[in-house]
Structures are given as structure tokens and as C-alpha cells.
Tab-separated table of C-alpha atoms in Angstrom:
chain	number	residue	atom	x	y	z
E	3	PRO	CA	57.747	64.089	-58.540
E	4	SER	CA	59.233	61.168	-56.672
E	5	PRO	CA	57.265	60.082	-53.644
E	6	SER	CA	58.849	60.966	-50.364
E	7	PRO	CA	59.448	58.297	-47.694
E	8	GLY	CA	56.615	57.866	-45.213
E	9	ALA	CA	53.975	59.113	-47.640
E	10	ALA	CA	51.606	57.208	-49.922
E	11	SER	CA	51.131	58.251	-53.502
E	12	VAL	CA	48.420	57.264	-55.956
E	13	GLY	CA	49.089	56.785	-59.641
E	14	ARG	CA	46.191	57.115	-62.050
E	15	ARG	CA	45.525	56.950	-65.795
E	16	GLN	CA	42.652	56.372	-68.161
E	17	VAL	CA	41.948	52.669	-68.688
E	18	ASN	CA	40.235	51.214	-71.749
E	19	ASN	CA	38.323	47.932	-71.717
E	20	ASN	CA	41.135	46.026	-73.501
E	21	ASP	CA	44.009	47.945	-71.977
E	22	GLN	CA	46.538	46.083	-69.838
E	23	VAL	CA	47.733	47.328	-66.498
E	24	LYS	CA	51.181	48.886	-66.811
E	25	ALA	CA	54.134	47.033	-65.368
E	26	VAL	CA	55.835	48.303	-62.284
E	27	SER	CA	58.841	49.418	-64.284
E	28	ASP	CA	56.660	51.520	-66.611
E	29	VAL	CA	56.244	54.234	-64.022
E	30	GLY	CA	57.030	57.099	-66.299
E	31	ASN	CA	53.642	57.002	-68.067
E	32	TYR	CA	51.728	57.621	-64.836
E	33	VAL	CA	50.650	60.955	-63.398
E	34	TRP	CA	51.531	61.054	-59.719
E	35	SER	CA	49.509	62.774	-56.994
E	36	ASN	CA	50.717	62.991	-53.439
E	37	ILE	CA	48.197	62.146	-50.700
E	38	PRO	CA	49.612	63.632	-47.497
E	39	ASP	CA	49.471	61.556	-44.316
E	40	ALA	CA	47.885	58.565	-46.089
E	41	THR	CA	49.641	55.931	-44.032
E	42	THR	CA	46.740	53.453	-43.561
E	43	ASN	CA	45.721	50.690	-45.911
E	44	VAL	CA	42.491	52.511	-46.874
E	45	LEU	CA	42.666	55.509	-49.185
E	46	VAL	CA	39.577	57.738	-49.355
E	47	ILE	CA	39.044	59.543	-52.671
E	48	PRO	CA	36.282	62.258	-52.810
E	49	SER	CA	33.358	60.853	-54.787
E	50	ILE	CA	32.575	64.241	-56.252
E	51	ASP	CA	35.912	64.304	-58.109
E	52	SER	CA	34.854	63.211	-61.604
E	53	SER	CA	38.429	62.905	-62.787
E	54	TYR	CA	38.743	59.631	-60.862
E	55	ASN	CA	35.756	58.044	-62.613
E	56	GLN	CA	36.653	54.980	-64.746
E	57	THR	CA	40.375	55.257	-63.999
E	58	GLY	CA	42.796	52.596	-62.937
E	59	ILE	CA	44.874	53.476	-59.920
E	60	ARG	CA	47.600	51.869	-57.872
E	61	ALA	CA	49.625	53.154	-54.951
E	62	PHE	CA	53.391	53.417	-54.401
E	63	ILE	CA	54.176	53.133	-50.701
E	64	ALA	CA	57.677	53.866	-49.437
E	65	ASN	CA	59.337	54.238	-46.071
E	66	SER	CA	62.690	53.564	-44.481
E	67	ALA	CA	62.171	49.803	-44.719
E	68	GLY	CA	61.617	49.835	-48.484
E	69	SER	CA	58.895	50.449	-51.082
E	70	ILE	CA	56.140	48.591	-52.932
E	71	PHE	CA	53.546	49.094	-55.724
E	72	THR	CA	49.967	47.908	-55.081
E	73	GLN	CA	47.706	46.084	-57.569
E	74	SER	CA	45.810	48.255	-60.031
E	75	ALA	CA	42.024	48.840	-59.384
E	76	LEU	CA	39.253	50.394	-61.533
E	77	ILE	CA	37.273	53.233	-59.936
E	78	THR	CA	33.563	53.655	-60.794
E	79	LEU	CA	31.539	56.581	-59.382
E	80	ASN	CA	27.737	56.219	-59.079
E	81	GLU	CA	26.736	59.688	-57.852
E	82	PRO	CA	24.361	61.804	-60.005
E	83	PRO	CA	26.166	63.946	-62.591
E	84	ASN	CA	24.973	67.273	-61.116
E	85	PHE	CA	26.862	66.488	-57.919
E	86	ILE	CA	30.117	65.666	-59.782
E	87	ALA	CA	32.367	68.623	-60.289
E	88	SER	CA	34.409	69.163	-63.371
E	89	SER	CA	38.170	69.469	-63.075
E	90	ALA	CA	37.883	73.174	-63.820
E	91	ASP	CA	35.494	73.738	-60.879
E	92	ARG	CA	37.468	71.842	-58.265
E	93	GLY	CA	39.815	74.631	-57.572
E	94	SER	CA	37.277	77.438	-57.185
E	95	ASN	CA	34.428	75.531	-55.475
E	96	LYS	CA	36.477	73.053	-53.489
E	97	GLY	CA	35.358	70.068	-55.536
E	98	LEU	CA	31.676	71.095	-55.994
E	99	SER	CA	30.110	72.137	-59.259
E	100	THR	CA	27.749	75.092	-59.505
E	101	GLY	CA	24.808	72.690	-59.923
E	102	ALA	CA	25.876	70.754	-56.850
E	103	ILE	CA	26.133	73.918	-54.768
E	104	ALA	CA	22.717	75.065	-56.003
E	105	GLY	CA	21.260	71.656	-55.175
E	106	ILE	CA	22.701	71.733	-51.684
E	107	ILE	CA	21.260	75.196	-51.061
E	108	ILE	CA	17.907	74.842	-52.813
E	109	GLY	CA	17.190	71.288	-51.597
E	110	PRO	CA	16.881	72.126	-47.887
E	111	VAL	CA	14.934	75.296	-48.701
E	112	VAL	CA	12.395	73.322	-50.745
E	113	CYS	CA	12.159	70.685	-48.014
E	114	CYS	CA	11.511	73.396	-45.431
E	115	LEU	CA	8.776	74.910	-47.592
E	116	ILE	CA	7.130	71.490	-48.066
E	117	LEU	CA	7.351	70.848	-44.331
E	118	CYS	CA	5.794	74.230	-43.545
E	119	CYS	CA	2.944	73.587	-45.987
E	120	ALA	CA	2.330	70.157	-44.453
E	121	LEU	CA	2.244	71.656	-40.958
E	122	LEU	CA	-0.167	74.339	-42.157
E	123	VAL	CA	-2.488	71.710	-43.660
E	124	LEU	CA	-2.378	69.678	-40.435
E	125	ALA	CA	-3.156	72.802	-38.418
E	126	VAL	CA	-6.193	73.565	-40.602
E	127	ILE	CA	-7.440	69.956	-40.301
E	128	PHE	CA	-6.980	70.083	-36.530
E	129	LEU	CA	-8.953	73.330	-36.259
E	130	LEU	CA	-11.758	71.912	-38.405
E	131	LEU	CA	-11.945	68.772	-36.282
E	132	LEU	CA	-11.873	70.872	-33.127
E	133	ARG	CA	-14.663	73.062	-34.452
E	134	ARG	CA	-16.681	70.005	-35.419
E	135	GLY	CA	-16.113	68.423	-32.012
E	136	ASN	CA	-17.331	71.583	-30.281
E	137	LYS	CA	-20.364	71.920	-32.540
E	138	TYR	CA	-22.863	70.927	-29.911
E	139	SER	CA	-21.373	73.152	-27.216
E	140	GLN	CA	-21.320	76.131	-29.590
E	141	LEU	CA	-25.002	75.554	-30.330
E	142	GLY	CA	-25.761	75.520	-26.623
E	143	TYR	CA	-25.992	71.826	-25.818
E	144	VAL	CA	-23.565	69.002	-25.136
E	145	VAL	CA	-24.478	65.363	-25.683
E	146	GLU	CA	-22.902	63.360	-22.873
E	147	ARG	CA	-23.052	59.622	-22.328
E	148	PRO	CA	-25.497	58.930	-19.505
E	149	ASP	CA	-25.171	56.526	-16.594
E	150	PHE	CA	-26.581	53.492	-18.388
E	151	ASP	CA	-26.688	51.338	-15.259
E	152	SER	CA	-28.946	53.885	-13.576
E	153	LEU	CA	-31.225	54.026	-16.624
E	154	ILE	CA	-31.454	50.249	-16.956
E	155	PHE	CA	-31.603	49.179	-13.319
E	156	GLY	CA	-32.612	52.202	-11.258
E	157	ASP	CA	-31.908	52.884	-7.602
E	158	GLU	CA	-34.199	50.106	-6.428
E	159	PHE	CA	-32.059	47.444	-8.103
E	160	GLU	CA	-28.678	49.008	-7.294
E	161	SER	CA	-29.223	49.768	-3.604
E	162	GLU	CA	-27.634	47.329	-1.164
E	163	LYS	CA	-30.178	48.223	1.529
E	164	THR	CA	-33.391	47.688	-0.411
E	165	TYR	CA	-33.733	43.944	0.134
E	166	LYS	CA	-31.326	43.312	2.980
E	167	ASN	CA	-31.608	40.062	4.974
E	168	LYS	CA	-33.998	38.439	2.537
E	169	ASN	CA	-34.261	34.695	2.307
E	170	SER	CA	-31.769	33.869	-0.435
E	171	LYS	CA	-31.419	30.130	0.109
E	172	ASN	CA	-34.209	29.437	-2.393
E	173	TYR	CA	-32.858	31.793	-5.057
E	174	SER	CA	-30.486	29.333	-6.714
E	175	ALA	CA	-33.145	26.684	-7.236
E	176	LEU	CA	-35.628	29.296	-8.494
E	177	GLU	CA	-33.081	30.782	-10.874
E	178	GLU	CA	-32.188	27.358	-12.201
E	179	TYR	CA	-35.847	26.546	-12.784
E	180	LEU	CA	-36.649	29.785	-14.610
E	181	PHE	CA	-33.514	30.747	-16.500
E	182	ALA	CA	-31.245	27.748	-17.000
E	183	GLU	CA	-30.583	26.512	-20.516
E	184	ASN	CA	-33.681	24.960	-22.103
E	185	SER	CA	-35.813	26.263	-19.218
E	186	SER	CA	-37.102	29.451	-20.808
E	187	HIS	CA	-40.538	27.859	-21.289
E	188	ASN	CA	-40.838	27.643	-17.494
E	189	CYS	CA	-40.359	31.395	-17.210
E	190	SER	CA	-42.883	31.987	-19.994
E	191	ALA	CA	-45.371	29.707	-18.262
E	192	VAL	CA	-44.995	31.604	-14.985
E	193	LEU	CA	-45.552	34.918	-16.759
E	194	ASN	CA	-48.618	33.558	-18.525
E	195	LEU	CA	-50.096	32.839	-15.092
E	196	TYR	CA	-50.395	36.586	-14.575
E	197	THR	CA	-52.733	36.759	-17.542
E	198	ALA	CA	-54.647	33.680	-16.454
E	199	LEU	CA	-55.123	35.142	-12.975
E	200	GLY	CA	-56.112	38.544	-14.366
E	201	ARG	CA	-53.093	40.230	-12.804
E	202	ASN	CA	-51.554	41.678	-15.968
E	203	ASN	CA	-52.317	45.190	-14.678
E	204	ASP	CA	-50.711	44.763	-11.253
E	205	ASP	CA	-48.635	47.767	-10.256
E	206	ASP	CA	-45.643	45.623	-9.366
E	207	LEU	CA	-45.682	43.665	-12.654
E	208	PRO	CA	-43.345	46.002	-14.619
E	209	ARG	CA	-40.788	45.796	-11.806
E	210	ALA	CA	-41.002	41.985	-11.721
E	211	LEU	CA	-40.686	41.761	-15.510
E	212	ARG	CA	-37.608	43.968	-15.518
E	213	ALA	CA	-36.074	41.803	-12.773
E	214	MET	CA	-36.711	38.741	-14.923
E	215	MET	CA	-35.092	40.316	-17.977
E	216	ILE	CA	-32.062	41.358	-15.912
E	217	VAL	CA	-31.462	37.846	-14.593
E	218	ALA	CA	-32.271	36.310	-17.987
E	219	GLU	CA	-29.546	38.446	-19.565
E	220	THR	CA	-26.984	36.896	-17.219
E	221	HIS	CA	-27.979	33.582	-18.840
E	222	GLN	CA	-28.125	35.200	-22.323
E	223	ASN	CA	-31.638	33.942	-23.031
E	224	SER	CA	-33.837	37.013	-22.512
E	225	ASN	CA	-34.755	37.068	-26.205
E	226	ILE	CA	-35.833	33.397	-26.040
E	227	ILE	CA	-38.206	34.100	-23.138
E	228	VAL	CA	-39.718	37.093	-24.915
E	229	GLN	CA	-39.991	35.119	-28.143
E	230	ASP	CA	-41.972	32.385	-26.370
E	231	LEU	CA	-44.360	34.985	-24.945
E	232	VAL	CA	-44.813	36.723	-28.291
E	233	ILE	CA	-45.541	33.480	-30.121
E	234	GLU	CA	-47.991	32.469	-27.385
E	235	GLU	CA	-49.855	35.746	-27.855
E	236	LEU	CA	-49.926	35.302	-31.627
E	237	GLU	CA	-51.303	31.798	-31.159
E	238	GLN	CA	-54.068	32.983	-28.848
E	239	ASN	CA	-55.002	36.061	-30.882
E	240	PRO	CA	-54.861	35.177	-34.599
E	241	LYS	CA	-57.269	38.000	-35.412
E	242	SER	CA	-54.695	40.503	-34.202
E	243	ILE	CA	-52.406	39.333	-36.986
E	244	THR	CA	-54.896	39.762	-39.807
E	245	GLY	CA	-56.088	43.030	-38.307
E	246	GLY	CA	-52.574	44.413	-38.036
E	247	VAL	CA	-52.986	45.250	-34.341
E	248	VAL	CA	-50.267	43.028	-32.861
E	249	PHE	CA	-48.629	44.243	-29.614
E	250	ARG	CA	-51.179	47.002	-29.066
E	251	ALA	CA	-53.014	45.639	-26.021
E	252	SER	CA	-51.672	45.963	-22.477
E	253	THR	CA	-50.747	42.292	-22.125
E	254	VAL	CA	-48.006	40.528	-20.183
E	255	SER	CA	-46.055	39.867	-23.383
E	256	VAL	CA	-46.224	43.540	-24.378
E	257	LYS	CA	-45.029	44.635	-20.937
E	258	THR	CA	-42.270	42.040	-21.084
E	259	LEU	CA	-41.251	43.508	-24.438
E	260	ALA	CA	-40.953	46.919	-22.778
E	261	ALA	CA	-38.740	45.484	-20.007
E	262	PHE	CA	-36.648	43.621	-22.588
E	263	CYS	CA	-36.153	46.791	-24.649
E	264	ARG	CA	-35.065	48.726	-21.573
E	265	VAL	CA	-32.475	46.147	-20.521
E	266	VAL	CA	-30.888	45.341	-23.902
E	267	GLY	CA	-31.803	48.381	-26.024
E	268	THR	CA	-30.960	51.481	-23.969
E	269	HIS	CA	-27.412	51.824	-25.307
E	270	TYR	CA	-28.542	51.519	-28.933
E	271	LEU	CA	-31.466	53.919	-28.528
E	272	PHE	CA	-29.200	56.539	-26.999
E	273	THR	CA	-26.732	56.172	-29.870
E	274	VAL	CA	-29.328	56.539	-32.611
E	275	LEU	CA	-31.458	59.266	-30.970
E	276	ALA	CA	-29.135	61.510	-28.952
E	277	ALA	CA	-27.995	63.855	-31.732
E	278	PRO	CA	-31.314	64.464	-33.567
E	279	VAL	CA	-33.360	64.756	-30.361
E	280	ASN	CA	-30.926	67.221	-28.815
E	281	GLU	CA	-30.959	69.324	-31.974
E	282	LEU	CA	-34.758	69.472	-32.005
E	283	ASN	CA	-34.883	70.292	-28.315
E	284	HIS	CA	-32.227	72.977	-28.661
E	285	ARG	CA	-34.092	74.676	-31.515
E	286	ALA	CA	-37.303	74.577	-29.523
E	287	LYS	CA	-35.533	76.112	-26.534
E	288	GLN	CA	-34.032	78.876	-28.674
E	289	ALA	CA	-37.432	79.630	-30.222
E	290	ARG	CA	-39.007	79.887	-26.773
E	291	MET	CA	-36.276	82.228	-25.495
E	292	GLU	CA	-36.522	84.436	-28.593
E	293	GLU	CA	-40.276	84.590	-28.230
E	294	ASN	CA	-39.999	85.575	-24.565
E	295	ASN	CA	-37.427	88.275	-25.360
E	296	SER	CA	-39.096	89.502	-28.538
E	297	PRO	CA	-40.221	93.191	-28.508
E	298	GLY	CA	-42.743	92.411	-31.244
E	299	HIS	CA	-42.990	93.896	-34.676
E	300	THR	CA	-44.377	97.241	-33.643
E	301	ASN	CA	-41.045	99.052	-33.960
E	302	SER	CA	-40.051	100.558	-37.261
E	303	GLY	CA	-36.705	100.692	-38.975
E	304	HIS	CA	-33.827	98.271	-38.731
E	305	SER	CA	-35.072	96.279	-35.724
E	306	SER	CA	-38.255	95.358	-37.585
E	307	ILE	CA	-36.195	93.975	-40.490
E	308	GLU	CA	-34.066	91.883	-38.104
E	309	MET	CA	-37.134	90.289	-36.547
E	310	THR	CA	-38.492	89.450	-39.982
E	311	GLN	CA	-35.261	87.635	-40.828
E	312	LYS	CA	-35.405	85.615	-37.616
E	313	ASP	CA	-38.963	84.596	-38.292
E	314	PHE	CA	-38.044	83.639	-41.839
E	315	PHE	CA	-35.551	81.030	-40.613
E	316	SER	CA	-37.681	79.660	-37.776
E	317	PHE	CA	-39.370	76.324	-38.334
E	318	SER	CA	-42.345	74.323	-37.146
E	319	MET	CA	-43.713	70.846	-37.833
E	320	GLU	CA	-47.251	71.421	-36.663
E	321	VAL	CA	-49.674	70.159	-39.297
E	322	ASP	CA	-52.868	70.014	-37.217
E	323	PRO	CA	-54.894	73.146	-38.054
E	324	SER	CA	-56.498	73.132	-34.608
E	325	LYS	CA	-53.068	73.591	-33.028
E	326	MET	CA	-51.817	76.338	-35.348
E	327	ASN	CA	-52.155	79.508	-33.313
E	328	ASP	CA	-50.344	81.776	-35.739
E	329	GLU	CA	-52.350	82.833	-38.787
E	330	ALA	CA	-49.107	83.197	-40.762
E	331	THR	CA	-48.221	79.530	-40.261
E	332	ASP	CA	-47.970	77.666	-43.546
E	333	ALA	CA	-49.150	74.061	-43.286
E	334	THR	CA	-47.271	73.115	-46.463
E	335	ILE	CA	-43.945	74.319	-45.083
E	336	ASN	CA	-44.596	72.552	-41.787
E	337	THR	CA	-45.439	69.332	-43.597
E	338	LEU	CA	-42.167	69.514	-45.515
E	339	GLU	CA	-40.263	70.094	-42.266
E	340	LEU	CA	-41.963	67.089	-40.690
E	341	TRP	CA	-41.268	64.985	-43.768
E	342	LEU	CA	-37.587	65.987	-43.798
E	343	CYS	CA	-37.026	65.204	-40.113
E	344	ALA	CA	-38.883	61.889	-40.361
E	345	GLN	CA	-36.774	60.943	-43.380
E	346	LYS	CA	-33.561	61.703	-41.479
E	347	LEU	CA	-34.658	59.623	-38.503
E	348	PHE	CA	-35.670	56.751	-40.773
E	349	LYS	CA	-32.302	56.859	-42.559
E	350	GLY	CA	-30.509	56.915	-39.220
E	351	VAL	CA	-32.114	53.596	-38.281
E	352	THR	CA	-32.175	51.783	-41.617
E	353	VAL	CA	-28.856	52.974	-43.069
E	354	ASP	CA	-26.515	54.745	-40.661
E	355	TYR	CA	-27.012	52.375	-37.716
E	356	LYS	CA	-28.387	49.340	-39.568
E	357	TYR	CA	-25.899	46.980	-37.954
E	358	GLY	CA	-25.984	48.707	-34.587
E	359	VAL	CA	-29.214	46.966	-33.536
E	360	PRO	CA	-28.438	44.701	-30.537
E	361	LEU	CA	-28.058	41.048	-31.444
E	362	GLN	CA	-30.700	40.122	-28.859
E	363	VAL	CA	-33.271	42.184	-30.778
E	364	VAL	CA	-32.184	40.689	-34.108
E	365	GLU	CA	-32.507	37.134	-32.773
E	366	LEU	CA	-35.957	37.880	-31.333
E	367	LEU	CA	-37.203	39.253	-34.655
E	368	SER	CA	-35.628	36.316	-36.475
E	369	GLY	CA	-37.479	33.852	-34.235
E	370	VAL	CA	-40.790	35.619	-34.836
E	371	GLU	CA	-40.148	35.653	-38.585
E	372	GLU	CA	-39.476	31.895	-38.562
E	373	TYR	CA	-42.756	31.327	-36.713
E	374	CYS	CA	-44.630	33.372	-39.341
E	375	LYS	CA	-43.075	31.304	-42.128
E	376	ARG	CA	-44.111	28.047	-40.434
E	377	LYS	CA	-47.679	29.339	-40.074
E	378	GLY	CA	-47.861	30.471	-43.679
E	379	ILE	CA	-48.391	34.108	-42.737
E	380	SER	CA	-47.904	36.416	-45.717
E	381	GLU	CA	-44.790	38.540	-46.102
E	382	ASP	CA	-46.793	41.743	-45.723
E	383	LEU	CA	-48.379	40.617	-42.444
E	384	THR	CA	-44.993	39.331	-41.242
E	385	ALA	CA	-43.481	42.742	-41.952
E	386	THR	CA	-46.337	44.335	-39.986
E	387	ILE	CA	-45.672	42.076	-36.983
E	388	LEU	CA	-41.936	42.874	-37.066
E	389	SER	CA	-42.664	46.587	-37.489
E	390	ASN	CA	-45.105	46.684	-34.611
E	391	PHE	CA	-42.395	45.389	-32.339
E	392	PHE	CA	-39.424	47.352	-33.686
E	393	TRP	CA	-41.117	50.715	-34.200
E	394	LEU	CA	-44.208	50.663	-31.990
E	395	ARG	CA	-42.661	48.993	-28.916
E	396	PHE	CA	-38.931	49.626	-29.296
E	397	TYR	CA	-37.985	52.791	-31.189
E	398	CYS	CA	-40.971	55.139	-30.968
E	399	PRO	CA	-41.448	55.003	-27.162
E	400	ALA	CA	-37.841	56.172	-26.762
E	401	LEU	CA	-38.379	58.828	-29.435
E	402	MET	CA	-41.367	60.262	-27.557
E	403	THR	CA	-39.650	60.028	-24.127
E	404	PRO	CA	-35.952	60.485	-24.972
E	405	GLN	CA	-35.032	60.913	-21.307
E	406	SER	CA	-35.791	57.216	-20.820
E	407	CYS	CA	-32.700	56.221	-22.838
E	408	GLY	CA	-30.551	59.156	-21.753
E	409	ALA	CA	-30.812	61.053	-25.049
E	410	LEU	CA	-32.039	64.012	-22.939
E	411	LYS	CA	-31.388	64.578	-19.255
E	412	THR	CA	-34.837	66.065	-18.691
E	413	VAL	CA	-38.207	66.111	-20.413
E	414	PRO	CA	-38.176	67.849	-23.807
E	415	GLU	CA	-39.330	71.402	-24.421
E	416	ALA	CA	-43.074	71.577	-25.060
E	417	THR	CA	-42.589	72.351	-28.763
E	418	ALA	CA	-40.001	69.598	-29.134
E	419	GLN	CA	-42.287	67.147	-27.360
E	420	ARG	CA	-45.066	67.869	-29.836
E	421	GLN	CA	-42.625	67.450	-32.738
E	422	LEU	CA	-41.412	64.106	-31.387
E	423	ILE	CA	-45.009	62.897	-31.127
E	424	LEU	CA	-45.691	63.888	-34.736
E	425	LEU	CA	-42.503	62.192	-35.923
E	426	SER	CA	-43.403	59.066	-34.001
E	427	LYS	CA	-46.872	59.071	-35.553
E	428	VAL	CA	-45.416	59.284	-39.073
E	429	LEU	CA	-42.940	56.441	-38.453
E	430	GLN	CA	-45.644	54.245	-36.910
E	431	ASN	CA	-47.821	54.757	-39.981
E	432	LEU	CA	-44.881	53.681	-42.114
E	433	ALA	CA	-44.394	50.606	-39.893
E	434	ASN	CA	-48.057	49.648	-40.235
E	435	GLY	CA	-48.174	50.396	-43.937
E	436	THR	CA	-51.143	52.697	-43.425
E	437	LEU	CA	-51.597	56.072	-45.067
E	438	PRO	CA	-52.024	58.756	-42.380
E	439	GLY	CA	-54.224	60.862	-44.607
E	440	ASN	CA	-56.930	58.220	-44.574
E	441	LYS	CA	-57.550	58.851	-40.875
E	442	GLU	CA	-56.523	62.495	-40.467
E	443	LYS	CA	-57.025	64.798	-43.432
E	444	TYR	CA	-54.260	67.201	-42.411
E	445	MET	CA	-51.739	64.296	-42.648
E	446	GLU	CA	-52.672	63.518	-46.229
E	447	ARG	CA	-49.588	65.209	-47.675
E	448	LEU	CA	-47.426	62.645	-45.829
E	449	ASN	CA	-48.999	59.688	-47.624
E	450	GLN	CA	-46.219	59.871	-50.184
E	451	PHE	CA	-43.595	59.531	-47.437
E	452	ILE	CA	-45.120	56.154	-46.542
E	453	LEU	CA	-45.237	54.990	-50.157
E	454	ASP	CA	-41.690	56.125	-50.910
E	455	ASN	CA	-40.115	54.277	-47.959
E	456	GLN	CA	-41.953	50.943	-47.878
E	457	ASP	CA	-39.377	49.223	-50.079
E	458	SER	CA	-36.515	50.586	-47.973
E	459	LEU	CA	-38.208	49.226	-44.845
E	460	ARG	CA	-38.447	45.737	-46.359
E	461	VAL	CA	-34.777	45.882	-47.352
E	462	PHE	CA	-33.927	46.862	-43.787
E	463	TYR	CA	-35.694	43.803	-42.368
E	464	HIS	CA	-34.218	41.536	-45.033
E	465	ASP	CA	-30.638	42.674	-44.364
E	466	MET	CA	-31.080	42.582	-40.599
E	467	LEU	CA	-32.505	39.044	-40.502
E	468	ALA	CA	-30.326	37.442	-43.189
E	469	MET	CA	-28.084	34.807	-41.598
E	470	LYS	CA	-25.148	35.916	-43.744
E	471	ASN	CA	-25.207	39.259	-41.921
E	472	ARG	CA	-25.604	37.837	-38.412
E	473	ASP	CA	-21.923	38.251	-37.541
E	474	LYS	CA	-22.183	41.987	-38.287
E	475	PHE	CA	-24.292	42.486	-35.151
E	476	SER	CA	-22.992	42.529	-31.589
E	477	ARG	CA	-24.646	41.343	-28.425
E	478	GLN	CA	-25.338	44.223	-26.053
E	479	GLU	CA	-23.467	43.344	-22.889
E	480	VAL	CA	-25.380	44.104	-19.703
E	481	SER	CA	-23.170	44.286	-16.630
E	482	VAL	CA	-25.133	42.826	-13.715
E	483	ASP	CA	-23.245	42.967	-10.403
E	484	ASP	CA	-24.049	40.888	-7.307
E	485	THR	CA	-26.245	43.566	-5.734
E	486	VAL	CA	-28.428	43.998	-8.828
E	487	HIS	CA	-28.616	40.250	-9.312
E	488	THR	CA	-29.630	39.580	-5.689
E	489	ASN	CA	-32.222	42.349	-5.676
E	490	SER	CA	-33.643	41.076	-8.967
E	491	MET	CA	-33.982	37.534	-7.643
E	492	THR	CA	-35.602	38.888	-4.478
E	493	ILE	CA	-38.231	40.702	-6.537
E	494	ILE	CA	-38.879	37.574	-8.600
E	495	HIS	CA	-39.135	35.456	-5.463
E	496	GLU	CA	-41.675	37.824	-3.932
């Protein structure tokens, strides 16, 4: 039909690659389609209409002022075939093919199902994490971070009233003399005077040593001071090296080591000990409560079977026959329990928290190792010296008194305390490279534990002291406020 004035019409025909666009006068060969109300210079053609694909079109525009034919243009549709309707479907489905309609309906449904499955998976993961996070509270104990400042300093150092109105005008000069850079030997010399004067057992010495380590940490040279003391002791007692009894006497250097460990090592010891110690203590507490509430095995029937099951899953680590009160106790089972727990603790230190050791401790051990190399001390004796510090003076004291590092809020249960002592004994034998069965017959089964882990212990020291790994360790920051600092200097001055 002829286009009406005021309306735009589109002509269309199939175009071949070598076909020429028809002249304006050759209008009769075109198929005309009216586009109502298309009065703008942009004509929108539905992309789902496949009949427009690869066709040449031009528009005839007419109004009262005249008429004009536009240039011919080639239309190319890029939509997927299943969303392009055939000419037969356009009338019944309003331009959509059956596949397109199915895609529009099924697509959102599938997306909703995928979304629901994803939400379900996230919900399950959340519940598992929540259950894992509440594990300790469900078992009856919660491991909370302690007040580290109170553990490290104590009320005496934190109180503003303890050393009020003391003479502080001499503190700066004293601090400069003892703790300034390259002055650590002065501090070591002062501490050695205690030994020379026979005052290494003074009651106030531990307090003074802790004060020194606190102030030294503000100058970041506590490990240097301790290193000087340790080397001085090794120089004066060479027989202790060959005898493998380093750091066993109650000397000033040993007590300084204890103060050093408290100041720089409390955070690390809590981290590595809190979970296993709390689990042992909780089991011991449960066993005690069950024993107190137990009606015995005199009843018959179902209750007797229940008690047998409880006893079957109880555990003990006691291997000393003189301390086994129950005739039914199996020393072999107890030895295996002790072995298993000791192995887990050893792995926690040497694998799980290998690079959690404070940098101050690493640098101290590194300095001692360098001294041993200069003196030509064998690798085995060097490992013994390092072990006596790390295990005997650093790790095991906290293991036996976990409340000192905040791993427990109170003293352990009696059974747990005994277990911690046994575990400490096994680890100390490993550190010394001695077989426990040689001294105590009932510990003979644990000889193999020592033999199996000696290589792992050497690897632990090697990795910890290798310079290439030094940047993997972090310095334990000790926050010393003005009150603690002033009180510490007052103690040192006294």
C-alpha cells in the first residue's frame, strides 16, 4: 500500500553479496510495511524478528512538505538462534519462538534453584564453623585471652602508689649506663656482682631481674644482656657443657633467663599451650566428677553396662607402678597415651607454631649457637645447650605451671598436674638426648619416642636459626607504660 502522510514506512528485501541497491524509482519490487507513529530519525526493529536478518532496508518518509527515500542499510542480528522466532511463530507468540519462551521460563527457575543450593551450602558451612567455634564451651571450658600485662608485670609494677615520691633524678643516668646501645655488658657486669657477692639467692633478686628485663625491652636489647650472661656462665663452667647439665643450677644467669622468658615469651607460651592444657584439665575434671558421682559397679543390669562403657573410654598417663592405685590399670595403654600426648605437644612446637617463637628468643639462641661454633663445641653438645634453654627453662616450666602464662586461670586438676609433669619429663629427656628408661625402668617404653624425634628436633633448630628464615619471625612487642617503667627503674635503683 502507499504510505500515508505523516507516517514512516520501511521497505525491505533480501540482499545478496553482489546485489545492487534498487533505485528510488524501482519501488515496485519492495515489500512495504507500515510502522505507525515512527516519526523520529531512529527506527527500532525487534531483534527477535529473524525475517529482518541480512536484509537491506530503506525508509520512505512523507508528510505535507514532501517525501524522501533514505539510503539502504544491511541488517545483521547477533542474538542466539533459540531466541529468534520464525515468521510462523510471530503471530501466535508475539515474536517469540517456543524455545525462546522455554528459555525465558526455565532460565530463572534454574537460577533460583542454583541460588537456593548455594545458600544451603553456605548455611551448612556457617553451622559447622559455629559448632567448631563453640567446641570448647560445649566441652565445658572456654579458652579466653588473659590479661598479659598482669601476667608479665604484676600489680607491683603496675601500681602508681607502690613507689611514689622516689628519687627519680638519678634514673636517667642509671638507665643510660645499663641499657643504652652497646652498654649491655655493663648490665651483665652488675648482675655478675650478685654471684660474686654470694647474693644469687636473695629473695628480691627475681623482682630486680624482671625489672631489668622490662626496661631492657624498651631498648630492645634484653636478649643481648641474657646472651652475655649465658656465655659468661659457659665460660666459667666448661664442665657443665660436656656433662650436659647447662642451665640447671640456681645461678643469676638462669634466673635472668626465667625473667626474660616471662617478659618476652608469655604471649607465645599461651598460644602454644592453651588448647592442649585446657583439654587435659577438662578431661581430668570430668573424670573426678564422674568418680565422685559414681554409684560403683555393684548394681546389676543396664546401669552396670553403662559404667563399663564409661570406664572403657577413660584414659590415664600414669606409668609409675607405685602411683597406680587401680589394679585394672594397664601400664602399656597409659604409656601409649603419654606417648601420643607428648607427640602432639612436640608437633605443636616444632611444626604448627615453628615460626611463632618470639624473635628475641631466636636471636638469643642464635648468639649462643655462634659462640659454640667459635669454641669448637660439637653439634650434639650445641643442640643440648640450645635444648636446655628452650625446653628446660622456657617451654617446660610453663607446661607444668600453665597458669603462669594464662593457659589456665587456676592451678590444674591434680590428675592433670601429674600428667603435665610426666609430659614435661618426656620432652626434657628428648631435649637432653637421654633415654628415660635408663634411669627409670617404667619409662623404658618411651625410649623409642626419644629416638624417633631426635632428627625432627635438629631440623627445628636448623630452620629456626637459619638466617634465611629470620624474617619469618616477629619481635614480641612488650607495652611498657610510664608507671611500669618508673617502678622498674625504682626497683633497679634500690
